[in-house]
Short mmCIF file of C-alpha atoms in Angstrom, two decimals:
data_model
loop_
_atom_site.label_atom_id
_atom_site.label_comp_id
_atom_site.label_asym_id
_atom_site.label_seq_id
_atom_site.Cartn_x
_atom_site.Cartn_y
_atom_site.Cartn_z
CA UNK A 1 -2.33 -11.38 -18.89
CA UNK A 2 -4.90 -9.94 -16.56
CA UNK A 3 -5.05 -8.86 -12.90
CA UNK A 4 -7.49 -8.02 -10.31
CA UNK A 5 -6.62 -5.67 -7.52
CA UNK A 6 -8.65 -6.05 -4.34
CA UNK A 7 -9.56 -2.49 -3.46
CA UNK A 8 -12.31 -3.02 -1.02
CA UNK A 9 -13.98 -0.46 1.22
CA UNK A 10 -13.55 2.60 3.28
CA UNK A 11 -10.00 2.56 4.41
CA UNK A 12 -11.11 3.58 7.91
CA UNK A 13 -7.40 2.74 9.53
CA UNK A 14 -6.00 5.43 7.20
CA UNK A 15 -8.60 8.23 8.16
CA UNK A 16 -8.37 11.18 7.97
CA UNK A 17 -6.49 10.84 4.56
CA UNK A 18 -9.06 8.46 3.17
CA UNK A 19 -11.89 11.26 4.03
CA UNK A 20 -10.32 12.87 0.98
CA UNK A 21 -9.62 10.05 -1.51
CA UNK A 22 -10.23 6.44 -1.56
CA UNK A 23 -7.25 4.54 0.05
CA UNK A 24 -5.70 3.32 -3.02
CA UNK A 25 -5.21 6.87 -4.12
CA UNK A 26 -3.44 8.12 -1.12
CA UNK A 27 0.16 9.04 -1.96
CA UNK A 28 3.02 6.71 -0.77
CA UNK A 29 6.44 7.48 -1.90
CA UNK A 30 4.81 10.42 -4.18
CA UNK A 31 2.52 8.41 -6.14
CA UNK A 32 -0.92 6.80 -5.41
CA UNK A 33 -0.36 3.48 -3.66
CA UNK A 34 -2.15 1.59 -6.29
CA UNK A 35 0.04 3.02 -8.99
CA UNK A 36 2.99 0.98 -7.70
CA UNK A 37 1.10 -2.13 -8.44
CA UNK A 38 -0.15 -1.19 -11.88
CA UNK A 39 3.18 -0.19 -12.85
CA UNK A 40 4.70 -3.36 -11.77
CA UNK A 41 1.95 -5.46 -13.43
CA UNK A 42 2.30 -3.35 -16.65
CA UNK A 43 6.03 -4.07 -16.49
CA UNK A 44 5.84 -7.85 -16.97
CA UNK A 45 3.15 -7.59 -19.61
CA UNK A 46 -0.23 -7.43 -18.00
CA UNK A 47 -2.60 -5.88 -20.40
CA UNK A 48 -5.73 -5.38 -18.09
CA UNK A 49 -6.20 -4.55 -14.60
CA UNK A 50 -9.66 -5.05 -12.91
CA UNK A 51 -10.20 -3.08 -9.68
CA UNK A 52 -12.67 -4.89 -7.37
CA UNK A 53 -14.24 -1.88 -5.55
CA UNK A 54 -17.30 -1.15 -3.29
CA UNK A 55 -16.56 2.44 -2.60
CA UNK A 56 -16.38 5.56 -4.81
CA UNK A 57 -15.67 3.59 -8.09
CA UNK A 58 -16.22 6.83 -10.28
CA UNK A 59 -13.52 8.76 -8.21
CA UNK A 60 -11.01 5.84 -8.81
CA UNK A 61 -11.80 5.58 -12.50
CA UNK A 62 -11.63 9.20 -13.23
CA UNK A 63 -8.27 9.31 -11.66
CA UNK A 64 -6.94 6.12 -13.27
CA UNK A 65 -8.21 7.28 -16.87
CA UNK A 66 -5.07 9.50 -17.07
CA UNK A 67 -2.85 6.54 -16.28
CA UNK A 68 -4.49 4.22 -18.75
CA UNK A 69 -3.12 6.31 -21.62
CA UNK A 70 -0.05 7.10 -19.97
CA UNK A 71 1.06 3.50 -19.08
CA UNK A 72 -0.83 1.88 -21.91
CA UNK A 73 -2.77 -0.56 -19.86
CA UNK A 74 -6.67 -1.36 -19.66
CA UNK A 75 -8.05 -0.48 -16.28
CA UNK A 76 -11.86 -1.31 -15.29
CA UNK A 77 -13.87 -1.59 -12.35
CA UNK A 78 -15.90 -4.35 -10.99
CA UNK A 79 -18.23 -2.98 -8.51
CA UNK A 80 -19.60 -4.80 -5.47
CA UNK A 81 -23.02 -3.56 -4.08
CA UNK A 82 -22.32 -5.18 -0.80
CA UNK A 83 -18.92 -6.38 0.55
CA UNK A 84 -17.91 -9.80 -0.84
CA UNK A 85 -14.86 -10.41 1.38
CA UNK A 86 -11.57 -11.37 -0.39
CA UNK A 87 -12.92 -14.29 -2.68
CA UNK A 88 -16.53 -13.08 -3.74
CA UNK A 89 -15.07 -10.01 -5.76
CA UNK A 90 -13.21 -12.79 -8.01
CA UNK A 91 -16.57 -14.46 -8.82
CA UNK A 92 -18.17 -11.12 -9.46
CA UNK A 93 -15.24 -10.31 -12.12
CA UNK A 94 -15.28 -13.70 -13.42
CA UNK A 95 -16.13 -12.69 -16.87
CA UNK A 96 -13.57 -9.84 -17.09
CA UNK A 97 -10.86 -12.34 -15.89
CA UNK A 98 -11.45 -15.16 -18.17
CA UNK A 99 -10.60 -15.17 -21.89
CA UNK A 100 -9.73 -18.18 -24.26
CA UNK A 101 -6.21 -18.09 -23.57
CA UNK A 102 -6.30 -20.10 -20.37
CA UNK A 103 -3.48 -17.96 -18.91
CA UNK A 104 -3.39 -17.68 -15.16
CA UNK A 105 -4.19 -14.05 -13.68
CA UNK A 106 -2.82 -12.13 -10.82
CA UNK A 107 -4.76 -11.04 -7.69
CA UNK A 108 -3.06 -8.39 -5.40
CA UNK A 109 -4.32 -6.95 -2.04
CA UNK A 110 -4.19 -3.04 -2.72
CA UNK A 111 -2.52 -2.31 0.59
CA UNK A 112 0.64 -4.30 -0.01
CA UNK A 113 3.89 -2.69 -0.99
CA UNK A 114 6.96 -4.59 -2.12
CA UNK A 115 9.27 -5.01 -5.01
CA UNK A 116 6.52 -7.24 -6.69
CA UNK A 117 8.83 -10.07 -8.04
CA UNK A 118 6.06 -10.99 -10.63
CA UNK A 119 8.30 -12.35 -13.27
CA UNK A 120 9.80 -14.94 -10.73
CA UNK A 121 6.20 -15.65 -9.65
CA UNK A 122 5.14 -16.58 -13.27
CA UNK A 123 8.26 -18.83 -13.62
CA UNK A 124 7.45 -20.48 -10.19
CA UNK A 125 3.81 -21.03 -11.13
CA UNK A 126 4.87 -22.89 -14.37
CA UNK A 127 7.42 -25.09 -12.63
CA UNK A 128 4.95 -26.64 -10.04
CA UNK A 129 1.98 -27.19 -12.29
CA UNK A 130 -0.53 -26.74 -9.31
CA UNK A 131 -3.48 -24.51 -9.63
CA UNK A 132 -2.56 -21.59 -7.58
CA UNK A 133 0.63 -19.74 -6.14
CA UNK A 134 0.86 -17.22 -3.26
CA UNK A 135 3.44 -15.07 -2.18
CA UNK A 136 4.63 -15.37 1.54
CA UNK A 137 6.87 -13.19 3.49
CA UNK A 138 8.74 -14.03 6.65
CA UNK A 139 7.60 -11.90 9.72
CA UNK A 140 9.31 -11.64 13.36
CA UNK A 141 5.84 -12.02 15.02
CA UNK A 142 3.90 -14.57 13.21
CA UNK A 143 1.26 -14.96 16.24
CA UNK A 144 -0.28 -11.73 14.80
CA UNK A 145 -1.14 -13.03 11.51
CA UNK A 146 -2.30 -16.37 9.52
CA UNK A 147 0.75 -18.53 9.25
CA UNK A 148 1.19 -20.45 6.02
CA UNK A 149 2.70 -23.97 6.85
CA UNK A 150 4.53 -25.40 3.79
CA UNK A 151 6.85 -27.99 2.52
CA UNK A 152 10.17 -26.01 2.28
CA UNK A 153 11.79 -27.68 -0.62
CA UNK A 154 8.90 -27.78 -3.02
CA UNK A 155 6.60 -24.84 -1.78
CA UNK A 156 3.69 -26.93 -1.47
CA UNK A 157 1.17 -25.61 1.07
CA UNK A 158 0.22 -27.95 3.67
CA UNK A 159 -2.29 -25.87 5.90
CA UNK A 160 -3.16 -22.24 7.06
CA UNK A 161 -2.99 -21.68 10.88
CA UNK A 162 -4.80 -18.45 12.15
CA UNK A 163 -2.94 -16.39 14.66
CA UNK A 164 -1.16 -19.44 16.07
CA UNK A 165 -0.54 -19.71 19.86
CA UNK A 166 2.45 -21.92 19.48
CA UNK A 167 5.15 -21.60 16.71
CA UNK A 168 4.26 -23.35 13.54
CA UNK A 169 6.34 -21.16 11.14
CA UNK A 170 7.19 -17.60 10.30
CA UNK A 171 5.76 -17.12 6.85
CA UNK A 172 2.51 -15.41 6.30
CA UNK A 173 0.33 -14.72 3.26
CA UNK A 174 1.72 -11.82 1.49
CA UNK A 175 -1.40 -10.71 -0.38
CA UNK A 176 -0.04 -11.49 -3.95
CA UNK A 177 -1.48 -14.52 -5.82
CA UNK A 178 -1.44 -16.07 -9.32
CA UNK A 179 -4.30 -18.35 -10.05
CA UNK A 180 -5.39 -20.57 -12.67
CA UNK A 181 -8.99 -19.78 -14.33
CA UNK A 182 -10.06 -23.16 -12.75
CA UNK A 183 -9.91 -21.37 -9.21
CA UNK A 184 -12.99 -19.38 -10.30
CA UNK A 185 -15.04 -22.47 -10.45
CA UNK A 186 -14.42 -22.98 -6.75
CA UNK A 187 -15.78 -19.62 -5.63
CA UNK A 188 -19.43 -18.59 -5.21
CA UNK A 189 -20.87 -15.22 -5.84
CA UNK A 190 -21.40 -14.34 -1.92
CA UNK A 191 -19.17 -13.06 0.88
CA UNK A 192 -16.30 -15.31 1.14
CA UNK A 193 -12.69 -15.29 2.24
CA UNK A 194 -10.06 -16.68 -0.23
CA UNK A 195 -7.45 -17.00 2.78
CA UNK A 196 -10.10 -18.93 5.04
CA UNK A 197 -12.13 -20.80 2.57
CA UNK A 198 -10.77 -21.03 -1.07
CA UNK A 199 -7.06 -21.43 -0.24
CA UNK A 200 -7.41 -24.17 2.36
CA UNK A 201 -9.55 -26.32 -0.05
CA UNK A 202 -7.04 -26.09 -2.69
CA UNK A 203 -4.24 -26.86 -0.27
CA UNK A 204 -6.01 -29.96 0.79
CA UNK A 205 -5.92 -31.17 -2.84
CA UNK A 206 -2.09 -30.44 -2.81
CA UNK A 207 -2.57 -27.82 -5.47
CA UNK A 208 -1.48 -24.78 -3.74
CA UNK A 209 2.19 -23.67 -3.83
CA UNK A 210 3.89 -20.87 -1.92
CA UNK A 211 6.96 -18.60 -3.03
CA UNK A 212 8.92 -16.88 -0.36
CA UNK A 213 8.87 -13.14 -1.38
CA UNK A 214 12.53 -11.75 -1.96
CA UNK A 215 12.99 -8.21 -0.71
CA UNK A 216 10.85 -6.28 1.58
CA UNK A 217 7.06 -6.37 2.43
CA UNK A 218 4.63 -4.10 4.28
CA UNK A 219 0.83 -3.91 4.43
CA UNK A 220 0.54 -0.18 4.75
CA UNK A 221 -2.97 0.04 5.41
CA UNK A 222 -2.43 1.93 8.82
CA UNK A 223 -0.21 4.95 9.83
CA UNK A 224 2.43 3.18 11.71
CA UNK A 225 3.02 0.74 9.00
CA UNK A 226 2.58 3.26 6.47
CA UNK A 227 5.90 5.09 7.98
CA UNK A 228 7.56 1.79 8.18
CA UNK A 229 6.74 0.96 4.74
CA UNK A 230 8.09 4.23 3.49
CA UNK A 231 11.43 3.41 5.16
CA UNK A 232 11.50 -0.10 3.46
CA UNK A 233 10.40 1.43 0.10
CA UNK A 234 13.30 3.99 0.18
CA UNK A 235 15.74 1.37 1.19
CA UNK A 236 14.84 -0.64 -1.85
CA UNK A 237 15.19 2.50 -3.99
CA UNK A 238 18.48 2.88 -2.61
CA UNK A 239 19.48 -0.71 -3.45
CA UNK A 240 17.78 -0.64 -7.01
CA UNK A 241 17.55 2.93 -8.46
CA UNK A 242 19.58 5.22 -6.22
CA UNK A 243 19.43 8.00 -8.93
CA UNK A 244 15.77 8.53 -7.91
CA UNK A 245 16.89 9.67 -4.30
CA UNK A 246 17.83 13.27 -3.33
CA UNK A 247 21.60 14.18 -2.58
CA UNK A 248 23.13 17.11 -1.16
CA UNK A 249 24.70 18.50 2.20
CA UNK A 250 21.20 18.98 3.82
CA UNK A 251 20.11 15.43 3.07
CA UNK A 252 20.46 12.65 5.63
CA UNK A 253 19.88 9.05 4.62
CA UNK A 254 17.23 7.97 2.07
CA UNK A 255 15.01 11.02 0.93
CA UNK A 256 12.62 11.40 -2.17
CA UNK A 257 11.92 14.81 -3.22
CA UNK A 258 9.67 15.50 -6.15
CA UNK A 259 11.25 17.82 -8.73
CA UNK A 260 8.77 20.71 -8.29
CA UNK A 261 9.35 21.03 -4.44
CA UNK A 262 11.38 23.91 -3.21
CA UNK A 263 13.60 23.49 -0.24
CA UNK A 264 15.09 26.58 1.52
CA UNK A 265 18.56 27.13 3.11
CA UNK A 266 19.71 25.35 6.18
CA UNK A 267 17.38 22.57 6.16
CA UNK A 268 18.15 19.04 7.50
CA UNK A 269 15.96 16.54 5.70
CA UNK A 270 16.09 12.62 6.32
CA UNK A 271 16.19 10.02 6.98
CA UNK A 272 13.13 8.30 5.38
CA UNK A 273 11.18 11.40 4.05
CA UNK A 274 9.12 11.77 1.07
CA UNK A 275 8.32 15.30 -0.13
CA UNK A 276 5.64 15.56 -2.87
CA UNK A 277 4.90 17.85 -5.74
CA UNK A 278 4.50 21.53 -5.41
CA UNK A 279 5.67 21.42 -1.67
CA UNK A 280 7.49 24.53 -0.21
CA UNK A 281 9.97 23.84 2.65
CA UNK A 282 11.23 27.17 4.03
CA UNK A 283 14.71 27.73 5.60
CA UNK A 284 15.87 25.95 8.81
CA UNK A 285 13.20 23.07 8.81
CA UNK A 286 13.90 19.72 10.14
CA UNK A 287 12.08 16.67 8.58
CA UNK A 288 12.57 13.00 9.48
CA UNK A 289 10.53 9.68 8.91
CA UNK A 290 7.75 11.53 7.41
CA UNK A 291 5.53 12.19 4.28
CA UNK A 292 4.87 15.70 3.06
CA UNK A 293 2.07 15.41 0.36
CA UNK A 294 1.35 17.57 -2.67
CA UNK A 295 1.05 21.29 -2.36
CA UNK A 296 2.16 21.46 1.47
CA UNK A 297 4.05 24.45 2.97
CA UNK A 298 6.29 24.02 5.85
CA UNK A 299 7.36 27.49 7.26
CA UNK A 300 10.55 28.43 8.72
CA UNK A 301 12.17 26.25 11.56
CA UNK A 302 9.50 23.78 11.91
CA UNK A 303 10.28 20.34 13.04
CA UNK A 304 8.43 17.19 11.70
CA UNK A 305 9.02 13.57 12.55
CA UNK A 306 7.22 10.32 12.36
CA UNK A 307 4.14 12.06 10.79
CA UNK A 308 1.96 12.27 7.71
CA UNK A 309 1.19 15.69 6.47
CA UNK A 310 -1.77 15.63 4.12
CA UNK A 311 -2.33 17.49 0.72
CA UNK A 312 -2.17 21.40 0.73
CA UNK A 313 -1.63 21.67 4.64
CA UNK A 314 0.56 24.20 6.30
CA UNK A 315 2.87 23.84 9.22
CA UNK A 316 3.73 27.06 10.87
CA UNK A 317 7.07 28.56 12.06
CA UNK A 318 8.72 26.93 14.99
CA UNK A 319 5.98 24.40 15.07
CA UNK A 320 6.78 20.81 16.16
CA UNK A 321 4.76 17.85 14.81
CA UNK A 322 5.70 14.44 15.84
CA UNK A 323 4.63 10.95 17.20
CA UNK A 324 2.34 9.87 14.47
CA UNK A 325 0.55 12.98 13.97
CA UNK A 326 -1.63 12.65 10.82
CA UNK A 327 -2.87 15.86 9.16
CA UNK A 328 -5.74 15.50 6.74
CA UNK A 329 -6.25 17.59 3.56
CA UNK A 330 -5.83 21.35 3.96
CA UNK A 331 -5.07 21.48 7.57
CA UNK A 332 -3.16 24.66 9.06
CA UNK A 333 -1.00 24.35 12.09
CA UNK A 334 -0.27 27.69 13.41
CA UNK A 335 3.07 29.07 14.35
CA UNK A 336 4.76 27.63 17.50
CA UNK A 337 2.02 25.04 17.99
CA UNK A 338 3.16 21.37 19.07
CA UNK A 339 1.45 18.22 17.93
CA UNK A 340 2.12 15.09 19.81
CA UNK A 341 0.03 12.41 17.96
CA UNK A 342 -2.65 14.53 16.89
CA UNK A 343 -4.99 13.05 14.24
CA UNK A 344 -6.63 16.18 12.54
CA UNK A 345 -9.47 15.91 10.11
CA UNK A 346 -9.57 17.82 6.76
CA UNK A 347 -10.06 21.72 6.60
CA UNK A 348 -9.11 22.56 10.06
CA UNK A 349 -6.94 25.26 11.86
CA UNK A 350 -5.04 24.16 14.89
CA UNK A 351 -4.27 27.22 17.16
CA UNK A 352 -3.59 25.29 20.26
CA UNK A 353 -1.16 22.58 21.06
CA UNK A 354 -2.20 18.91 21.08
CA UNK A 355 -0.41 17.56 23.95
CA UNK A 356 -1.39 13.83 23.78
CA UNK A 357 -2.54 11.70 21.01
CA UNK A 358 -6.29 12.48 20.15
CA UNK A 359 -8.64 13.13 17.20
CA UNK A 360 -9.29 16.71 16.45
CA UNK A 361 -12.63 17.30 14.59
#
């Protein structure tokens, strides 16, 4: 089986992190976002993953070459010269996706994090005999999204309603699809939307089916949702692979600590924290609801909450970092500095407190 991951463009919503690497390579739960998906695909027997990409393909490929051999899966790129929306890239990658087997292929949105029940999806797809299957997830505020209206018992999709004003349902497109090769015959090589153009047409012919995603789902393409996604992901690890989580008197709730990270005496860490490889956390530090990426140093008695600390940054003694502060790569927060929602671009030293949310160049 094959799979296409829609990587897309610049990842502007996750800047300043995406100023250093393409968005799919930003760490989430101590590994690049896209690796969560590639590992899940590999686990159910996908042999080739195609990345649809229009930005920095060489950076992506160089990075993923290591994982090709480690995971034993073929990874190739299909590069757009102009943005082609969410359906155009399928037409562009047509020759890579089609072989003689006639097997369906997966399409995944690279921002989506979940438990990837891909095995169940294959069984569901075979059972309904339609042309395409999509995953849907239940949300509390469907008015912010495009809602999928479906026949509950069979999963047959009736229609899509974009940002509904009145309640039509609470299930939204989760960005994980399984498509028969014939779907490619419906897509022209031009900027097109799979959600707004291709799927409604298949639904009108009663050939589109939706499966409700079990477990959690999050689009982690922006900081607030990234932090929420981390909580859901760690919750899921607690249920499915609790041995991966840290334990000890200094740990509160779900915490993921890389084996090469060093943590000092008298710290309190958690809930919902990920600490990456090579990090050094000095004594008396308090961390909650945050991600600390590779090579970060956090000095004595610093306090970090609801924030993302980018690669190789430093947080000084008694510093306080909170309220969706995002430090880009190699940012140095001096001792006793306070950051209230500062978004700091890479390679910067912060000597004065950031008292209200702002971008620091």
